[in-house]
Tab-separated table of C-alpha atoms in Angstrom:
chain	number	residue	atom	x	y	z
A	1	UNK	CA	-69.271	-16.253	-71.656
A	2	UNK	CA	-72.798	-15.047	-72.276
A	3	UNK	CA	-75.268	-17.673	-73.413
A	4	UNK	CA	-75.329	-18.149	-77.189
A	5	UNK	CA	-78.403	-19.141	-79.150
A	6	UNK	CA	-78.487	-22.708	-80.373
A	7	UNK	CA	-77.994	-21.537	-83.948
A	8	UNK	CA	-74.923	-19.575	-82.855
A	9	UNK	CA	-73.555	-22.686	-81.145
A	10	UNK	CA	-74.318	-24.705	-84.271
A	11	UNK	CA	-72.371	-22.232	-86.387
A	12	UNK	CA	-69.497	-22.254	-83.878
A	13	UNK	CA	-69.214	-26.043	-84.173
A	14	UNK	CA	-69.312	-25.889	-87.960
A	15	UNK	CA	-66.734	-23.112	-88.063
A	16	UNK	CA	-64.384	-25.000	-85.740
A	17	UNK	CA	-64.777	-28.303	-87.534
A	18	UNK	CA	-63.271	-29.990	-84.483
A	19	UNK	CA	-64.934	-30.759	-81.154
A	20	UNK	CA	-62.637	-32.176	-78.443
A	21	UNK	CA	-64.424	-34.918	-76.483
A	22	UNK	CA	-63.043	-35.559	-73.004
A	23	UNK	CA	-63.728	-36.766	-69.477
A	24	UNK	CA	-61.555	-36.652	-66.383
A	25	UNK	CA	-62.545	-36.694	-62.739
A	26	UNK	CA	-60.221	-33.803	-61.867
A	27	UNK	CA	-61.653	-30.420	-62.838
A	28	UNK	CA	-58.152	-28.958	-62.961
A	29	UNK	CA	-57.104	-31.476	-65.601
A	30	UNK	CA	-60.214	-30.781	-67.681
A	31	UNK	CA	-59.606	-27.034	-67.412
A	32	UNK	CA	-56.049	-27.517	-68.692
A	33	UNK	CA	-57.383	-29.578	-71.602
A	34	UNK	CA	-59.858	-26.817	-72.449
A	35	UNK	CA	-57.045	-24.270	-72.207
A	36	UNK	CA	-54.691	-26.220	-74.496
A	37	UNK	CA	-57.402	-26.562	-77.129
A	38	UNK	CA	-58.423	-22.910	-76.814
A	39	UNK	CA	-54.807	-21.830	-77.310
A	40	UNK	CA	-54.897	-23.808	-80.564
A	41	UNK	CA	-57.993	-21.896	-81.665
A	42	UNK	CA	-60.548	-24.589	-80.785
A	43	UNK	CA	-63.305	-22.812	-78.863
A	44	UNK	CA	-65.813	-25.671	-78.588
A	45	UNK	CA	-65.388	-28.463	-76.049
A	46	UNK	CA	-67.527	-31.487	-75.120
A	47	UNK	CA	-67.215	-32.818	-71.568
A	48	UNK	CA	-68.607	-36.337	-71.313
A	49	UNK	CA	-70.837	-37.448	-68.456
A	50	UNK	CA	-69.015	-40.662	-67.617
A	51	UNK	CA	-67.820	-40.668	-64.025
A	52	UNK	CA	-69.164	-40.403	-60.494
A	53	UNK	CA	-69.969	-36.770	-59.747
A	54	UNK	CA	-69.190	-35.720	-63.314
A	55	UNK	CA	-71.682	-32.854	-63.262
A	56	UNK	CA	-69.862	-31.275	-60.302
A	57	UNK	CA	-66.595	-31.500	-62.220
A	58	UNK	CA	-68.263	-29.798	-65.171
A	59	UNK	CA	-69.628	-27.023	-62.963
A	60	UNK	CA	-66.101	-26.215	-61.742
A	61	UNK	CA	-64.718	-26.300	-65.288
A	62	UNK	CA	-67.368	-23.819	-66.424
A	63	UNK	CA	-66.375	-21.457	-63.603
A	64	UNK	CA	-62.665	-21.658	-64.459
A	65	UNK	CA	-63.217	-21.347	-68.206
A	66	UNK	CA	-65.437	-18.306	-67.751
A	67	UNK	CA	-62.433	-16.521	-66.239
A	68	UNK	CA	-59.650	-17.904	-68.426
A	69	UNK	CA	-61.377	-18.547	-71.750
A	70	UNK	CA	-64.731	-16.721	-71.867
A	71	UNK	CA	-65.028	-17.372	-75.599
A	72	UNK	CA	-65.072	-21.166	-75.264
A	73	UNK	CA	-68.432	-22.912	-75.703
A	74	UNK	CA	-68.738	-25.860	-73.314
A	75	UNK	CA	-71.190	-28.693	-73.857
A	76	UNK	CA	-72.106	-31.956	-72.166
A	77	UNK	CA	-71.836	-35.346	-73.873
A	78	UNK	CA	-73.013	-38.910	-73.170
A	79	UNK	CA	-76.417	-37.539	-72.141
A	80	UNK	CA	-79.247	-40.080	-72.408
A	81	UNK	CA	-82.083	-38.583	-70.347
A	82	UNK	CA	-83.738	-35.205	-69.888
A	83	UNK	CA	-82.998	-35.024	-66.165
A	84	UNK	CA	-79.263	-35.187	-66.777
A	85	UNK	CA	-79.579	-32.724	-69.652
A	86	UNK	CA	-81.344	-30.316	-67.293
A	87	UNK	CA	-78.627	-30.762	-64.653
A	88	UNK	CA	-75.856	-29.876	-67.089
A	89	UNK	CA	-77.850	-26.997	-68.543
A	90	UNK	CA	-78.179	-25.593	-65.020
A	91	UNK	CA	-74.389	-25.844	-64.684
A	92	UNK	CA	-73.818	-23.885	-67.896
A	93	UNK	CA	-73.771	-26.402	-70.765
A	94	UNK	CA	-74.461	-24.623	-74.052
A	95	UNK	CA	-75.081	-27.789	-76.037
A	96	UNK	CA	-76.067	-31.373	-75.303
A	97	UNK	CA	-74.693	-34.450	-77.073
A	98	UNK	CA	-75.989	-37.996	-76.790
A	99	UNK	CA	-74.884	-41.438	-77.982
A	100	UNK	CA	-78.429	-42.013	-79.231
A	101	UNK	CA	-81.604	-40.027	-79.897
A	102	UNK	CA	-84.046	-39.344	-77.058
A	103	UNK	CA	-87.412	-37.646	-77.580
A	104	UNK	CA	-87.386	-36.477	-73.966
A	105	UNK	CA	-83.966	-34.871	-74.306
A	106	UNK	CA	-85.013	-33.295	-77.610
A	107	UNK	CA	-88.176	-31.903	-76.019
A	108	UNK	CA	-86.206	-30.426	-73.111
A	109	UNK	CA	-83.575	-28.863	-75.374
A	110	UNK	CA	-86.222	-27.428	-77.696
A	111	UNK	CA	-88.016	-25.921	-74.717
A	112	UNK	CA	-84.782	-24.357	-73.439
A	113	UNK	CA	-83.470	-23.413	-76.914
A	114	UNK	CA	-80.357	-25.564	-76.424
A	115	UNK	CA	-78.546	-27.227	-79.304
A	116	UNK	CA	-79.063	-31.000	-79.138
A	117	UNK	CA	-76.693	-33.253	-81.086
A	118	UNK	CA	-78.075	-36.803	-80.865
A	119	UNK	CA	-76.235	-39.939	-81.897
A	120	UNK	CA	-77.602	-41.604	-85.042
A	121	UNK	CA	-76.385	-44.467	-87.218
A	122	UNK	CA	-79.005	-44.857	-89.980
A	123	UNK	CA	-80.855	-42.563	-92.419
A	124	UNK	CA	-84.098	-43.240	-90.537
A	125	UNK	CA	-82.581	-42.274	-87.179
A	126	UNK	CA	-81.107	-39.124	-88.714
A	127	UNK	CA	-84.430	-38.206	-90.312
A	128	UNK	CA	-86.276	-38.702	-87.028
A	129	UNK	CA	-83.771	-36.539	-85.151
A	130	UNK	CA	-84.142	-33.792	-87.760
A	131	UNK	CA	-87.943	-33.950	-87.455
A	132	UNK	CA	-87.408	-33.208	-83.763
A	133	UNK	CA	-85.296	-30.176	-84.626
A	134	UNK	CA	-81.717	-31.492	-84.603
A	135	UNK	CA	-79.499	-29.000	-86.441
A	136	UNK	CA	-76.510	-31.368	-86.221
A	137	UNK	CA	-76.548	-35.131	-85.747
A	138	UNK	CA	-73.666	-37.168	-84.386
A	139	UNK	CA	-72.777	-40.134	-86.575
A	140	UNK	CA	-71.995	-42.756	-83.965
A	141	UNK	CA	-70.359	-45.158	-84.048
A	142	UNK	CA	-69.154	-43.500	-87.213
A	143	UNK	CA	-66.946	-46.278	-88.578
A	144	UNK	CA	-69.479	-49.040	-87.924
A	145	UNK	CA	-72.188	-46.889	-89.513
A	146	UNK	CA	-70.313	-46.884	-92.806
A	147	UNK	CA	-67.511	-44.337	-92.558
A	148	UNK	CA	-67.011	-41.458	-94.998
A	149	UNK	CA	-68.741	-43.420	-97.754
A	150	UNK	CA	-71.968	-43.470	-95.745
A	151	UNK	CA	-71.824	-39.702	-95.253
A	152	UNK	CA	-71.240	-39.021	-98.929
A	153	UNK	CA	-74.098	-41.318	-99.950
A	154	UNK	CA	-76.499	-39.834	-97.394
A	155	UNK	CA	-75.807	-36.221	-98.315
A	156	UNK	CA	-76.708	-36.904	-101.946
A	157	UNK	CA	-80.475	-36.976	-101.332
A	158	UNK	CA	-80.210	-35.036	-98.044
A	159	UNK	CA	-77.743	-32.160	-98.605
A	160	UNK	CA	-79.190	-30.114	-95.732
A	161	UNK	CA	-78.121	-32.670	-93.124
A	162	UNK	CA	-75.250	-31.613	-90.850
A	163	UNK	CA	-73.164	-34.474	-89.523
A	164	UNK	CA	-70.527	-34.563	-86.793
A	165	UNK	CA	-68.587	-37.832	-86.975
A	166	UNK	CA	-67.374	-39.095	-83.598
A	167	UNK	CA	-65.018	-41.980	-82.919
A	168	UNK	CA	-62.979	-41.996	-86.122
A	169	UNK	CA	-60.542	-44.888	-86.453
A	170	UNK	CA	-58.001	-43.081	-88.623
A	171	UNK	CA	-57.030	-39.631	-87.354
A	172	UNK	CA	-54.132	-39.257	-89.778
A	173	UNK	CA	-54.131	-36.453	-92.344
A	174	UNK	CA	-55.584	-38.799	-94.965
A	175	UNK	CA	-58.246	-40.064	-92.571
A	176	UNK	CA	-59.325	-36.586	-91.472
A	177	UNK	CA	-59.344	-35.371	-95.066
A	178	UNK	CA	-61.572	-38.270	-96.139
A	179	UNK	CA	-64.222	-37.334	-93.578
A	180	UNK	CA	-64.167	-33.630	-94.436
A	181	UNK	CA	-64.287	-34.310	-98.174
A	182	UNK	CA	-67.240	-36.660	-97.584
A	183	UNK	CA	-69.148	-33.701	-96.159
A	184	UNK	CA	-69.149	-33.823	-92.358
A	185	UNK	CA	-69.491	-30.420	-90.714
A	186	UNK	CA	-67.264	-31.406	-87.794
A	187	UNK	CA	-65.329	-34.218	-86.151
A	188	UNK	CA	-65.648	-35.152	-82.492
A	189	UNK	CA	-62.256	-36.425	-81.353
A	190	UNK	CA	-61.328	-37.896	-77.989
A	191	UNK	CA	-58.208	-40.021	-77.542
A	192	UNK	CA	-57.173	-39.113	-81.098
A	193	UNK	CA	-56.530	-35.598	-79.728
A	194	UNK	CA	-56.300	-35.889	-75.953
A	195	UNK	CA	-53.933	-38.840	-75.674
A	196	UNK	CA	-53.761	-40.583	-72.312
A	197	UNK	CA	-49.977	-40.415	-72.065
A	198	UNK	CA	-50.063	-36.645	-72.569
A	199	UNK	CA	-52.845	-36.182	-70.030
A	200	UNK	CA	-51.098	-38.352	-67.433
A	201	UNK	CA	-47.835	-36.433	-67.927
A	202	UNK	CA	-49.478	-33.006	-67.990
A	203	UNK	CA	-47.962	-32.505	-71.435
A	204	UNK	CA	-50.330	-29.770	-72.571
A	205	UNK	CA	-47.949	-28.450	-75.211
A	206	UNK	CA	-48.347	-31.743	-77.095
A	207	UNK	CA	-52.134	-31.496	-76.829
A	208	UNK	CA	-51.989	-27.944	-78.159
A	209	UNK	CA	-49.705	-28.958	-81.026
A	210	UNK	CA	-51.970	-31.883	-81.922
A	211	UNK	CA	-55.043	-29.621	-81.884
A	212	UNK	CA	-53.278	-27.161	-84.174
A	213	UNK	CA	-52.290	-30.004	-86.502
A	214	UNK	CA	-55.823	-31.381	-86.696
A	215	UNK	CA	-57.317	-27.942	-87.216
A	216	UNK	CA	-54.854	-27.310	-90.039
A	217	UNK	CA	-55.788	-30.572	-91.755
A	218	UNK	CA	-59.484	-29.725	-91.503
A	219	UNK	CA	-58.989	-26.243	-92.925
A	220	UNK	CA	-56.845	-27.615	-95.742
A	221	UNK	CA	-59.440	-30.267	-96.626
A	222	UNK	CA	-62.159	-27.628	-96.717
A	223	UNK	CA	-60.099	-25.608	-99.178
């Protein structure tokens, strides 16, 4: 798809409410995961930089998705330095996600007008990231940081903050609802959506059904 502005990507994430988070060393498997989620109406996908040659896998996935699902916005996660951010941007990443905040990554993304979603776990870290232009921050690890109660408390004095919670412990309807009601703009879900047994078996219909279920819970919680 054509490159979106970072504000457009931000709005896409907020509208979706769900960001699949996934890594696999086989580009074909990742492309199928993207496809299953897209068929469920989830058009944002975070590929994590976790394996040897991961950027090459991502490059192939971008090529396949451009043909099959041109409306899907692909981003790169687990990014901790500007050099890796630049590599993924060159391969077509439309947003960058990190487990922590990096001034160098923020500077690069600001220069290139890319959405940067840094990992934060305290009000001070969130405030610093926002001073560097973060439109969305990733609450990570979200349960250890305080769960939905932390989000609700933080948004009281800081209602403009946009939070994506990643690594939720309870991905049941009640658990998802609690996060949405607390005020997160999105949830980043990995194994809670893309279960290993489904991936290993190539059971993409189950992935699609799970994505539809999660999306429905999010929409219901939003009212």
